[in-house]
XYZ file of C-alpha atoms in Angstrom:
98
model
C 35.448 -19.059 -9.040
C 32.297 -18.296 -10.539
C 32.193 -16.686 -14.120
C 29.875 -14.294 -13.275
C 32.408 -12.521 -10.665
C 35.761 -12.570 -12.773
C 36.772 -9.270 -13.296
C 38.655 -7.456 -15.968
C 40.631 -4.149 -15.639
C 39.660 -1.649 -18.088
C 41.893 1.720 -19.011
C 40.265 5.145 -17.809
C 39.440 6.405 -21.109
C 38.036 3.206 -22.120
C 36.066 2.676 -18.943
C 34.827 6.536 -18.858
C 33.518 6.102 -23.196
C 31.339 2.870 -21.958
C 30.047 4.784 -18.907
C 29.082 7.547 -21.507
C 27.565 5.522 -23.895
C 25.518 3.258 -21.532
C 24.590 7.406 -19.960
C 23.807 8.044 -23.166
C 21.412 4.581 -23.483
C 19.546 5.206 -20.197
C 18.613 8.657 -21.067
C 17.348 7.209 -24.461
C 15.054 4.716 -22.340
C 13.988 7.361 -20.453
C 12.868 9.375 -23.265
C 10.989 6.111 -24.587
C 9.230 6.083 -21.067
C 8.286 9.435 -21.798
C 6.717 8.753 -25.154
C 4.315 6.424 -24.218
C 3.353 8.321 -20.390
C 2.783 10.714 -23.281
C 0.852 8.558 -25.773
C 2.964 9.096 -28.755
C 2.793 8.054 -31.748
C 3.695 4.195 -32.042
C 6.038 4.253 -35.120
C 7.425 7.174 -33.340
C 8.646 4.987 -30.355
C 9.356 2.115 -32.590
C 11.630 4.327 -33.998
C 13.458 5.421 -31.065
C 13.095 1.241 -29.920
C 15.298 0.361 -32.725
C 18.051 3.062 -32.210
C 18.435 1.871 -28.719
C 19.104 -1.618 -29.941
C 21.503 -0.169 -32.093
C 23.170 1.675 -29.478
C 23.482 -1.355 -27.524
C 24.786 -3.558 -29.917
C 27.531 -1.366 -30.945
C 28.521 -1.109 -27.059
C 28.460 -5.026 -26.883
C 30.387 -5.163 -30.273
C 32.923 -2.634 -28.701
C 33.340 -5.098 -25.576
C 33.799 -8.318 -28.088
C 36.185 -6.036 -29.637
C 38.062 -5.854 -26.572
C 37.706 -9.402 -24.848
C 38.661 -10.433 -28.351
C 41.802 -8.364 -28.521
C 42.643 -9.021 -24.577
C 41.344 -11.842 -22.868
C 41.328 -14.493 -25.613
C 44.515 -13.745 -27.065
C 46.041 -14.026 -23.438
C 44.073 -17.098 -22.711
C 45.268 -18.734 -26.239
C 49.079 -17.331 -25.057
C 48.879 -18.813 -21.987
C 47.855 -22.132 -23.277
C 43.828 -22.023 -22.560
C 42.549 -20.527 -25.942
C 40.024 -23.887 -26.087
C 37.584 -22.478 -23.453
C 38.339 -18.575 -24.057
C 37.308 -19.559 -27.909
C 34.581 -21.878 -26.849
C 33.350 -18.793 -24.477
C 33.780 -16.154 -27.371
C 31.673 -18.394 -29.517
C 28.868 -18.702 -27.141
C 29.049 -14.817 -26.559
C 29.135 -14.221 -30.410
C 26.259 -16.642 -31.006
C 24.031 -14.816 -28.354
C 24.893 -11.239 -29.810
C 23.957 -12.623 -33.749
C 20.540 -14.008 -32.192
C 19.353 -10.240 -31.112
């Protein structure tokens, strides 16, 4: 099966905080859309750029968080922690590049 279509199953209240937070993201975009249709200032949008980065690399630190906690430590369990680490390494080394 292809990576790209495994699929994990996530708690409610877990699930609903990353909906909210990724909401919360969009409607940031948005308002950066906004700011330049209304020629703001640049350092103002920079500004509102970088929080946005933030916001996303605390909801992809959350998810590490998780896989880390979850689907490594049952991979290393169930005798395939080689790949699941070799994965998490590749994952961590593309979140430390942005």
């Amino acid at each position: 099966m292809s990576e790209s279509l495994r699929h994990v199953h996530r708690n409610p209240d877990e699930k609903k905080m990353l909906q909210n937070r990724l909401k919360r993201i969009e409607g940031q975009v948005r308002g950066i859309q906004k700011m330049v249709d209304d020629d703001r200032y640049c350092a103002d949008i920079l500004i509102q750029l970088t929080a946005v980065s933030s916001a996303l690399k605390q909801v992809g630190l959350t998810l590490l968080e998780k896989h880390t906690h979850h689907c490594v430590a049952d991979a290393i369990k169930s005798g395939d922690g080689d790949d699941a680490i070799e994965e998490l390494m590749k994952i961590v080394n593309q979140l430390v590049k942005t």
